[in-house]
XYZ file of C-alpha atoms in Angstrom:
682
model
C 61.861 46.350 -211.238
C 61.299 50.042 -211.907
C 59.806 52.629 -209.581
C 57.278 55.027 -211.066
C 58.969 57.893 -209.217
C 62.567 58.510 -208.062
C 63.549 56.601 -204.938
C 63.739 58.074 -201.466
C 67.515 57.835 -201.614
C 67.352 60.634 -204.177
C 65.816 63.000 -201.627
C 67.623 66.042 -203.049
C 66.348 65.171 -206.514
C 62.864 64.776 -205.053
C 62.958 68.205 -203.544
C 64.157 69.812 -206.752
C 61.681 67.993 -208.983
C 58.812 69.721 -210.710
C 55.242 68.658 -210.074
C 55.064 64.955 -210.924
C 52.364 62.592 -212.135
C 50.729 62.299 -208.690
C 48.661 65.362 -207.851
C 47.704 65.879 -204.228
C 44.627 67.861 -205.291
C 41.494 66.102 -204.081
C 38.058 66.926 -205.442
C 35.263 68.120 -203.180
C 32.208 66.050 -202.398
C 29.996 65.318 -205.345
C 27.643 68.262 -205.733
C 25.522 66.987 -208.584
C 27.945 67.925 -211.367
C 29.985 65.474 -213.448
C 30.629 62.358 -211.382
C 34.112 62.076 -212.880
C 35.151 65.230 -211.000
C 34.217 63.450 -207.786
C 35.686 60.064 -208.737
C 37.690 60.192 -211.995
C 37.584 56.394 -212.286
C 33.793 56.610 -212.755
C 34.408 57.333 -216.444
C 35.208 53.638 -216.858
C 32.009 52.463 -215.123
C 29.092 52.466 -217.598
C 25.828 53.579 -216.082
C 27.267 55.175 -212.944
C 25.733 58.617 -213.340
C 25.030 59.203 -209.653
C 26.064 57.997 -206.214
C 23.653 55.015 -206.099
C 24.960 53.958 -209.517
C 28.548 54.223 -208.322
C 27.772 52.185 -205.210
C 26.015 49.544 -207.337
C 29.121 49.184 -209.515
C 31.298 48.851 -206.405
C 29.385 45.788 -205.149
C 28.222 44.221 -208.432
C 31.412 44.822 -210.418
C 33.901 44.785 -207.575
C 36.872 43.774 -209.732
C 36.354 46.675 -212.123
C 35.728 49.165 -209.320
C 38.607 48.258 -207.009
C 40.913 47.491 -209.913
C 40.501 51.030 -211.274
C 40.955 52.627 -207.852
C 43.919 50.399 -207.028
C 45.722 51.308 -210.240
C 45.039 55.049 -209.948
C 45.262 55.723 -206.216
C 48.358 53.707 -205.273
C 51.892 53.766 -206.611
C 53.148 50.296 -207.558
C 56.607 48.834 -207.989
C 55.082 46.014 -210.015
C 51.420 46.175 -211.040
C 48.939 43.544 -209.837
C 47.685 40.957 -212.323
C 44.437 40.032 -210.503
C 42.177 42.257 -208.419
C 41.035 39.609 -205.939
C 40.848 35.957 -205.017
C 38.377 35.777 -202.137
C 36.126 33.073 -200.748
C 34.424 33.794 -197.431
C 32.946 30.283 -197.424
C 36.413 28.726 -197.364
C 38.125 31.504 -195.431
C 40.690 33.058 -197.730
C 40.988 36.691 -198.799
C 43.582 38.119 -201.214
C 43.564 41.436 -203.046
C 45.743 42.883 -205.814
C 47.597 39.641 -206.463
C 51.045 39.885 -207.994
C 51.338 43.558 -207.078
C 54.331 44.958 -205.238
C 54.465 48.326 -203.495
C 55.733 50.080 -200.394
C 53.253 51.707 -198.028
C 55.740 54.310 -196.743
C 56.510 55.412 -200.296
C 52.775 55.808 -200.926
C 52.390 57.869 -197.749
C 55.550 59.976 -198.050
C 57.860 59.850 -201.070
C 55.308 60.565 -203.772
C 54.061 63.636 -201.860
C 57.609 64.861 -201.213
C 58.091 64.702 -204.986
C 55.171 67.126 -205.411
C 55.138 69.345 -202.307
C 58.077 68.659 -199.945
C 57.241 71.540 -197.618
C 53.564 70.741 -197.196
C 52.658 70.015 -193.562
C 52.021 66.323 -193.031
C 51.567 66.249 -189.237
C 50.490 68.820 -186.681
C 51.463 67.477 -183.293
C 49.040 68.963 -180.783
C 51.096 68.382 -177.656
C 49.635 67.981 -174.198
C 50.588 71.586 -173.449
C 48.081 73.770 -175.375
C 49.589 76.236 -177.821
C 52.805 74.234 -178.195
C 51.940 72.467 -181.448
C 54.711 71.231 -183.748
C 54.339 71.105 -187.545
C 56.199 68.426 -189.498
C 56.448 68.637 -193.294
C 56.367 65.670 -195.640
C 60.067 66.139 -196.280
C 60.868 66.155 -192.542
C 58.658 63.127 -191.897
C 60.373 61.233 -194.718
C 63.780 62.056 -193.230
C 62.621 60.926 -189.756
C 61.225 57.726 -191.220
C 64.359 56.941 -193.198
C 66.709 57.586 -190.278
C 64.529 55.400 -188.057
C 64.298 52.699 -190.726
C 68.079 52.613 -191.015
C 68.374 52.519 -187.218
C 66.065 49.512 -187.052
C 68.049 47.712 -189.747
C 71.352 48.440 -187.994
C 69.838 47.044 -184.777
C 69.092 43.813 -186.606
C 65.407 44.223 -187.505
C 64.640 42.349 -190.720
C 61.769 42.076 -193.157
C 58.890 40.222 -191.503
C 60.071 40.876 -187.916
C 57.450 42.197 -185.505
C 58.138 45.514 -183.766
C 56.047 46.576 -180.759
C 55.407 50.325 -180.487
C 54.325 51.624 -177.057
C 54.185 55.391 -177.508
C 51.746 58.282 -177.159
C 50.700 60.207 -180.300
C 53.832 62.025 -181.506
C 55.763 62.385 -184.781
C 58.251 59.665 -183.817
C 55.403 57.229 -183.226
C 54.153 57.853 -186.770
C 57.712 57.608 -188.102
C 58.088 54.293 -186.235
C 55.017 52.868 -187.977
C 56.173 54.116 -191.370
C 59.781 52.997 -190.807
C 58.541 49.473 -190.164
C 56.462 49.650 -193.340
C 59.463 50.978 -195.250
C 61.818 48.130 -194.344
C 59.132 45.428 -194.402
C 58.862 44.877 -190.641
C 55.432 44.329 -189.077
C 54.412 46.867 -186.447
C 52.069 46.284 -183.560
C 51.111 49.472 -181.741
C 49.975 48.964 -178.152
C 47.892 51.728 -176.566
C 50.172 53.581 -174.143
C 47.635 53.231 -171.343
C 47.802 49.463 -171.148
C 49.430 47.906 -168.100
C 52.770 46.104 -168.160
C 51.012 42.713 -168.084
C 48.759 43.591 -171.017
C 51.794 44.907 -172.914
C 53.793 41.758 -172.136
C 50.941 39.537 -173.376
C 50.981 41.351 -176.715
C 54.769 41.349 -177.047
C 54.861 37.600 -176.431
C 51.969 36.814 -178.774
C 53.526 38.868 -181.572
C 56.945 37.312 -180.850
C 58.494 40.780 -180.912
C 62.228 41.129 -180.420
C 62.055 44.939 -180.636
C 60.119 47.509 -178.613
C 60.001 51.258 -179.309
C 58.885 53.548 -176.478
C 59.455 56.929 -174.797
C 61.007 57.809 -171.446
C 57.779 59.374 -170.173
C 54.393 60.315 -171.553
C 52.401 63.476 -170.846
C 48.618 63.413 -170.758
C 46.214 65.803 -169.131
C 49.085 67.534 -167.347
C 50.227 64.277 -165.773
C 53.507 62.422 -166.297
C 53.101 58.759 -167.263
C 56.080 56.461 -166.688
C 55.950 54.554 -169.973
C 59.568 53.348 -169.937
C 58.992 51.954 -166.451
C 55.970 50.032 -167.750
C 58.041 48.667 -170.633
C 60.807 47.598 -168.235
C 58.280 45.619 -166.186
C 56.823 44.034 -169.330
C 60.191 43.110 -170.829
C 61.113 41.175 -167.665
C 58.418 38.711 -168.709
C 59.456 38.682 -172.384
C 62.800 36.895 -172.806
C 62.544 37.152 -176.587
C 63.019 40.958 -176.534
C 66.525 41.887 -177.677
C 66.305 45.689 -177.812
C 64.226 48.594 -176.505
C 64.550 51.848 -178.432
C 63.839 54.776 -176.092
C 62.845 58.235 -177.322
C 62.952 61.288 -175.033
C 59.510 62.900 -174.765
C 60.554 64.823 -171.643
C 63.910 65.973 -170.260
C 63.756 63.424 -167.446
C 66.466 60.778 -167.581
C 65.343 57.215 -166.918
C 67.336 54.101 -165.975
C 68.760 52.399 -169.066
C 69.676 48.710 -169.232
C 71.833 46.748 -171.663
C 68.776 46.213 -173.839
C 67.997 49.934 -174.088
C 69.005 52.080 -177.053
C 68.775 55.913 -176.982
C 66.709 56.400 -180.106
C 67.442 60.006 -181.115
C 71.196 59.520 -180.636
C 71.236 56.463 -182.885
C 69.009 58.069 -185.505
C 71.359 61.019 -185.904
C 74.097 58.587 -186.979
C 71.976 57.376 -189.890
C 71.453 58.565 -193.437
C 68.236 60.332 -194.520
C 67.880 57.804 -197.331
C 66.496 54.341 -196.655
C 65.844 51.884 -199.464
C 62.149 50.918 -199.461
C 61.419 47.191 -199.427
C 59.302 45.806 -202.258
C 56.332 44.271 -200.462
C 53.758 41.874 -201.879
C 50.186 43.139 -201.646
C 49.287 40.470 -199.094
C 52.418 40.744 -196.915
C 51.690 41.710 -193.304
C 51.614 45.457 -192.634
C 50.597 45.447 -188.972
C 49.019 43.498 -186.125
C 46.533 45.192 -183.831
C 45.177 43.516 -180.733
C 41.507 43.661 -179.841
C 39.417 41.937 -177.212
C 37.025 39.174 -178.144
C 34.536 36.979 -176.366
C 37.298 34.763 -174.934
C 39.946 35.724 -172.402
C 42.808 36.035 -174.894
C 43.159 39.251 -176.958
C 43.537 38.523 -180.650
C 46.158 39.999 -182.975
C 44.276 40.955 -186.101
C 46.399 40.992 -189.240
C 46.132 43.735 -191.849
C 48.044 43.472 -195.095
C 49.584 46.098 -197.344
C 47.744 47.240 -200.461
C 44.094 46.531 -199.722
C 44.171 48.105 -196.275
C 45.983 51.238 -197.484
C 43.629 51.767 -200.421
C 40.519 51.281 -198.283
C 41.768 53.654 -195.551
C 42.552 56.313 -198.158
C 39.261 55.990 -200.058
C 37.107 56.086 -196.926
C 39.068 59.032 -195.489
C 38.558 61.005 -198.666
C 34.891 60.303 -199.352
C 33.334 59.972 -195.883
C 34.826 63.262 -194.686
C 34.866 65.135 -198.019
C 38.590 65.665 -197.564
C 40.309 67.851 -200.139
C 43.737 69.351 -200.619
C 44.609 72.008 -198.056
C 42.250 70.758 -195.343
C 43.444 70.109 -191.794
C 42.041 66.754 -190.664
C 41.585 66.443 -186.914
C 41.067 62.917 -185.645
C 41.620 62.942 -181.872
C 41.957 59.154 -181.484
C 45.082 57.602 -180.002
C 47.388 55.827 -182.450
C 47.076 52.697 -180.303
C 43.617 52.044 -181.759
C 42.545 51.224 -185.321
C 41.030 54.717 -185.685
C 44.482 56.184 -185.117
C 45.982 53.824 -187.689
C 43.433 54.452 -190.440
C 42.426 58.095 -189.867
C 45.409 59.692 -188.145
C 48.195 57.983 -190.089
C 47.563 55.845 -193.163
C 44.405 57.299 -194.752
C 45.342 60.993 -194.479
C 49.013 60.500 -195.410
C 48.191 58.288 -198.391
C 45.949 61.126 -199.586
C 48.719 63.711 -199.113
C 46.747 65.381 -196.345
C 47.568 67.307 -193.198
C 46.641 65.305 -190.092
C 46.546 66.237 -186.412
C 48.193 64.121 -183.693
C 46.334 64.871 -180.456
C 48.302 64.006 -177.316
C 46.026 65.467 -174.623
C 42.506 64.961 -173.235
C 39.158 66.680 -173.970
C 39.162 68.466 -170.600
C 42.786 69.598 -170.186
C 43.385 72.306 -169.158
C 39.613 72.905 -169.374
C 36.549 71.517 -171.206
C 37.180 73.863 -174.122
C 40.375 72.089 -175.201
C 38.971 70.497 -178.382
C 37.390 73.714 -179.604
C 40.365 75.916 -178.721
C 42.459 73.479 -180.776
C 39.970 73.701 -183.662
C 40.264 77.506 -183.599
C 44.070 77.601 -183.347
C 44.820 74.899 -185.926
C 41.877 75.812 -188.206
C 40.671 72.211 -188.264
C 38.236 71.405 -191.093
C 37.131 67.862 -190.232
C 36.807 66.831 -186.586
C 36.545 63.120 -185.750
C 35.963 62.065 -182.140
C 34.189 59.586 -179.872
C 30.638 59.799 -178.472
C 32.133 59.270 -174.996
C 33.973 62.591 -175.237
C 30.977 64.361 -176.779
C 28.706 63.191 -173.940
C 31.296 64.276 -171.384
C 31.641 67.768 -172.881
C 27.881 68.175 -173.264
C 27.630 68.088 -169.458
C 29.830 71.171 -169.207
C 27.352 73.202 -171.261
C 27.534 75.308 -174.408
C 29.751 78.086 -173.073
C 33.021 76.144 -173.460
C 32.194 75.546 -177.112
C 30.890 78.968 -178.073
C 33.816 80.932 -176.692
C 35.959 79.599 -179.579
C 35.780 80.200 -183.324
C 34.738 76.990 -185.071
C 34.037 78.496 -188.470
C 36.777 76.359 -190.066
C 34.776 73.166 -189.377
C 33.098 71.551 -192.390
C 32.425 67.964 -191.254
C 31.965 66.379 -187.824
C 32.549 62.680 -187.292
C 31.694 60.175 -184.578
C 33.541 56.880 -184.026
C 33.779 53.922 -181.662
C 30.156 53.261 -180.743
C 26.704 54.479 -181.792
C 26.119 58.080 -180.742
C 22.886 58.761 -178.858
C 20.408 61.300 -180.230
C 20.951 63.914 -177.491
C 24.728 63.939 -178.020
C 24.288 63.952 -181.827
C 21.989 66.974 -181.721
C 24.318 68.891 -179.393
C 27.286 68.035 -181.621
C 25.391 69.179 -184.720
C 23.654 72.279 -183.342
C 26.199 73.642 -180.863
C 29.617 72.447 -182.061
C 28.784 72.599 -185.768
C 26.378 75.565 -185.627
C 23.813 73.405 -187.490
C 25.861 73.700 -190.698
C 28.301 70.750 -190.563
C 27.087 67.253 -191.473
C 27.655 64.719 -188.682
C 28.916 61.381 -189.967
C 28.212 58.647 -187.421
C 30.612 55.982 -188.669
C 30.351 52.246 -188.023
C 33.394 50.021 -188.431
C 35.794 47.857 -186.430
C 39.433 46.876 -186.046
C 38.490 43.890 -188.211
C 37.113 45.988 -191.085
C 40.169 48.241 -191.445
C 38.086 51.277 -192.304
C 34.605 52.787 -192.215
C 31.893 50.461 -193.564
C 28.609 52.277 -192.869
C 28.216 56.044 -192.681
C 25.739 58.787 -193.739
C 28.286 60.072 -196.260
C 29.176 59.723 -199.061
C 25.741 59.959 -200.640
C 23.839 61.910 -203.256
C 23.716 65.695 -202.763
C 21.052 66.693 -200.255
C 20.440 63.170 -198.929
C 19.144 63.221 -195.363
C 21.181 62.415 -192.287
C 19.273 61.050 -189.306
C 20.609 61.474 -185.739
C 22.375 58.492 -184.203
C 22.300 56.339 -187.293
C 25.161 55.036 -189.464
C 22.708 54.715 -192.395
C 24.483 53.876 -195.668
C 27.064 51.255 -196.690
C 30.354 52.451 -198.156
C 31.638 51.560 -201.600
C 32.229 47.809 -201.855
C 30.379 47.001 -198.620
C 27.353 44.718 -198.974
C 25.630 44.405 -195.555
C 23.210 41.604 -194.744
C 20.990 40.954 -191.739
C 20.568 37.316 -190.713
C 18.232 35.725 -188.199
C 19.293 33.239 -185.526
C 18.740 30.350 -187.948
C 21.088 31.838 -190.537
C 18.382 33.044 -192.910
C 19.006 36.290 -194.784
C 16.377 38.903 -193.954
C 15.621 40.645 -197.224
C 12.839 42.998 -196.140
C 13.150 46.377 -194.403
C 11.992 47.132 -190.887
C 13.855 44.150 -189.418
C 16.633 43.450 -186.917
C 19.291 40.766 -187.159
C 22.949 39.868 -186.938
C 24.967 42.322 -189.021
C 27.082 40.474 -191.567
C 28.898 41.509 -194.748
C 28.227 39.296 -197.726
C 31.375 39.832 -199.795
C 35.029 40.576 -199.183
C 36.422 44.119 -199.352
C 40.054 45.277 -199.566
C 40.371 46.680 -196.035
C 39.248 43.621 -194.080
C 41.554 41.773 -191.687
C 43.062 38.639 -193.186
C 43.496 36.459 -190.122
C 44.354 36.362 -186.428
C 48.099 36.169 -185.989
C 49.164 32.535 -185.588
C 45.557 31.431 -185.109
C 43.642 31.257 -188.391
C 41.315 28.657 -186.870
C 40.116 31.222 -184.342
C 39.643 33.752 -187.153
C 37.425 31.303 -189.030
C 35.466 30.352 -185.913
C 34.908 33.976 -184.880
C 34.071 35.664 -188.161
C 33.338 33.198 -190.960
C 31.819 30.061 -189.448
C 28.853 31.529 -187.486
C 27.164 32.386 -190.807
C 28.920 30.469 -193.626
C 29.553 32.611 -196.682
C 29.312 35.828 -194.658
C 31.646 37.901 -192.495
C 30.016 38.102 -189.040
C 30.677 41.436 -187.319
C 29.466 40.443 -183.854
C 27.051 43.392 -183.912
C 23.305 43.517 -184.263
C 21.595 46.055 -186.505
C 18.145 47.313 -187.458
C 17.316 48.140 -191.081
C 14.681 50.860 -191.224
C 11.742 51.010 -193.600
C 13.918 53.268 -195.785
C 16.774 50.768 -195.853
C 19.047 52.663 -193.448
C 21.202 50.779 -190.931
C 21.127 51.474 -187.205
C 23.501 49.580 -184.903
C 21.849 47.997 -181.874
C 24.854 46.650 -179.930
C 27.056 43.594 -179.540
C 25.626 40.115 -179.916
C 28.580 38.389 -178.265
C 30.064 38.740 -174.796
C 31.917 41.967 -175.497
C 31.550 45.305 -173.692
C 32.103 48.546 -175.604
C 33.636 50.950 -173.044
C 34.251 54.395 -174.517
C 34.583 52.779 -177.922
C 37.119 50.199 -176.692
C 36.076 46.563 -176.766
C 36.530 44.400 -173.693
C 35.770 40.711 -173.590
C 33.718 39.748 -170.544
C 35.691 36.496 -170.347
C 38.922 38.487 -170.239
C 37.606 40.559 -167.326
C 36.297 37.494 -165.524
C 39.665 35.778 -165.837
C 41.291 38.705 -164.020
C 38.566 39.150 -161.399
C 38.790 35.433 -160.565
C 42.463 35.869 -159.704
C 41.486 37.778 -156.551
C 42.082 35.682 -153.454
C 38.504 36.159 -152.197
C 36.659 35.395 -155.448
C 35.221 31.957 -156.078
C 33.215 32.836 -159.181
C 32.233 35.893 -161.197
C 30.051 37.094 -164.035
C 30.668 40.350 -165.911
C 27.726 42.075 -167.597
C 27.585 45.185 -169.785
C 25.198 47.921 -168.708
C 24.260 51.298 -170.243
C 26.564 54.100 -169.041
C 25.687 57.759 -169.461
C 29.183 58.812 -170.541
C 31.070 55.667 -171.625
C 28.228 54.073 -173.569
C 28.680 50.830 -171.672
C 30.250 49.937 -168.357
C 31.181 46.686 -166.624
C 29.001 45.378 -163.794
C 30.609 42.495 -161.887
C 28.770 39.882 -159.857
C 30.942 38.091 -157.313
C 30.531 34.895 -155.331
C 33.025 34.813 -152.458
C 35.026 31.803 -151.378
C 33.679 30.107 -148.267
C 34.975 31.563 -145.043
C 36.115 34.811 -146.715
C 35.549 37.995 -144.719
C 35.903 41.134 -146.852
C 33.661 44.170 -147.187
C 32.051 44.904 -150.539
C 33.702 48.345 -150.598
C 37.186 46.930 -150.058
C 36.605 44.153 -152.582
C 35.353 46.676 -155.139
C 38.434 48.898 -154.690
C 40.826 45.949 -154.895
C 39.167 44.557 -158.027
C 39.289 47.939 -159.749
C 42.980 48.198 -158.938
C 43.587 44.626 -160.129
C 41.893 45.245 -163.486
C 43.806 48.527 -163.896
C 47.073 46.668 -163.329
C 46.240 43.766 -165.610
C 44.585 45.648 -168.505
C 44.153 49.426 -168.172
C 42.258 51.954 -166.058
C 39.448 52.355 -168.578
C 38.607 48.646 -168.119
C 37.855 48.973 -164.392
C 34.347 47.824 -163.398
C 31.812 50.460 -162.404
C 29.924 48.219 -159.989
C 30.852 45.149 -157.955
C 27.973 43.249 -156.353
C 28.602 40.376 -153.957
C 25.984 37.630 -154.011
C 25.714 34.172 -152.455
C 25.109 32.484 -155.820
C 24.685 33.203 -159.505
C 21.575 32.213 -161.478
C 22.370 29.005 -163.349
C 20.636 26.428 -165.465
C 20.445 22.885 -164.185
C 23.439 22.065 -166.348
C 25.460 24.739 -164.538
C 25.504 27.492 -167.177
C 25.234 31.066 -165.851
C 22.045 32.720 -167.158
C 23.644 35.974 -168.269
C 20.500 37.292 -169.930
C 18.844 37.301 -166.482
C 21.755 39.260 -164.987
C 21.659 41.673 -167.913
C 17.974 42.436 -167.372
C 18.648 43.047 -163.681
C 21.490 45.528 -164.257
C 19.362 47.284 -166.885
C 16.664 47.651 -164.197
C 14.256 45.472 -166.170
C 13.620 42.810 -163.555
C 10.012 42.594 -164.745
C 11.236 41.344 -168.146
C 13.224 38.265 -167.086
C 11.350 35.967 -169.464
C 11.330 32.179 -169.287
C 13.007 30.912 -166.092
C 11.915 27.298 -166.323
C 15.480 26.058 -166.806
C 16.708 27.963 -163.752
C 18.120 25.781 -160.998
C 17.524 28.179 -158.081
C 14.844 30.883 -158.311
C 15.757 32.357 -154.930
C 19.149 33.394 -156.347
C 17.406 35.800 -158.734
C 15.358 37.441 -155.971
C 18.487 37.861 -153.869
C 20.400 39.460 -156.776
C 17.551 41.878 -157.545
C 17.480 43.054 -153.911
C 21.279 43.347 -153.815
C 21.279 45.370 -157.034
C 18.721 47.846 -155.673
C 20.685 48.149 -152.422
C 23.946 48.800 -154.304
C 22.366 51.523 -156.431
C 20.901 53.196 -153.345
C 24.296 53.167 -151.640
C 25.939 54.671 -154.737
C 23.303 57.413 -154.962
C 23.628 58.067 -151.237
C 27.312 58.841 -151.693
């Protein structure tokens, strides 16, 4: 088994080596010249003389397309013998069969061989102007020391490691160290409550947790170690908690706790990379669904890494020397694919943003762009809408001339926010790529770029499928809608390398959620409209999921928590349009008989309960107490009626013939109007 490059354990040799076979130079976006300068592999695809031709090859000759990219863009220990073995009808997906590689080597070692002192990470700390630059060589050393620490602590290939950390170099090193030794990481957003963290630790069967003593965000100290301590009390399987020091503050340490930096300094800077099969687990990432239990989506090694790298390069026109600024937290899939794996696989320089858009003032993003000379900026519509309210002055006081591409992620961006982003932030010269994708897809699936030179970009529209992505719209009877100018359930008709493989320990749920609703297709859970020109516009979720600031919340999950309140007999959670967050949660409550509690007190207690059980961002915006919920005669809550009411469309309730009690609807409409008036009065 021979490596194509020297091993990490020969770090000194690496650093002394001349430029090797892997060049970190990345071509610019296709400008109409030879397509092979844009994608060298195109030389092997007959007939692909332009972008539409290249896309056609990617979906009609998927083996040839992904096979060429897989061989050229990744470094293999043993080459793959088959590009794919996928059958969406039967529910199995495998890419690059027979291949062995190591993700950490692809993200670090091969770039150290070429340019050891190139900056890999720029850690934009919570305190502005205190950024820390980490080179590829330094990140490799961190990763190796941490990998050796994990092994010495007893972590083995295949073990799950829970990471509960804010964006920082050690968090990235933790992910890569797991990848290096063959452990499976599961990063939990460091804003989740102890109960939410414990649920994920137990589901993943993690024996190891990595965290920090305290977090800093928006000038506030967050007691992350304290949260971990509370979670671990409910997780008897946990054997060790590795604690890094983000601040100088000492925290109580138990027998389980291991001071991370101290242990790392005892270890060697060389750590033997594990040879991983293409389909071995790389990470689990938990996301809410339409049931009460979050699901641990499984992403594997080679296909995910290749897809993250390809989409990072071509959607954002990333090329060597650029500074890529994705401000997502590493606890979300965006942080995995476009803060860590995509940029590092491409040998890029990526920003780790620890703070908030408004700390210490609403100019924070743009001051960071000026200081770090960021070239591609990738953020959420929620933040853009928030900053728009502060006006243009906070943007224009900073130099944004380094910007070349602006990106939007997490939810569809509305036209007003898109135009402000384009005209004010980008000075009407930077393309805005409104990207659609999910935790399940692994990477961007629909986006205005890449495309042919000069192709139009329309505000608030994802527009064009990425290489290898074949979207389909289906009606409620499962028929494929072939014409343009139609709306339907957004599905993908063939497998792609970046897609999730299963739900951890629950493949049946994976099949039922994604592959059985429309047999032969991957069901995204979203609805979409295909314009007369064939562009795709996302229209929202089709299942019972709320998209709050780009973060999915299952209504059933929220209802489960709300129903735990001592005064609540029954509840229904509905999504409603929110000016800043995109969507918010509106909760209808039926009280237990004999309960005496004011609506204001109940609302405050429920918000606190949800914050404790999930996270603050999940707290409901409105809580309305009603005597009864609208139900069918069979007892099913008529959620579409509640949705129309909270959207202030009570005149569009539709057919109510199956409703058991019409007076309930009138009562809810009056209560809704009264609640809104009270809110406005405040």
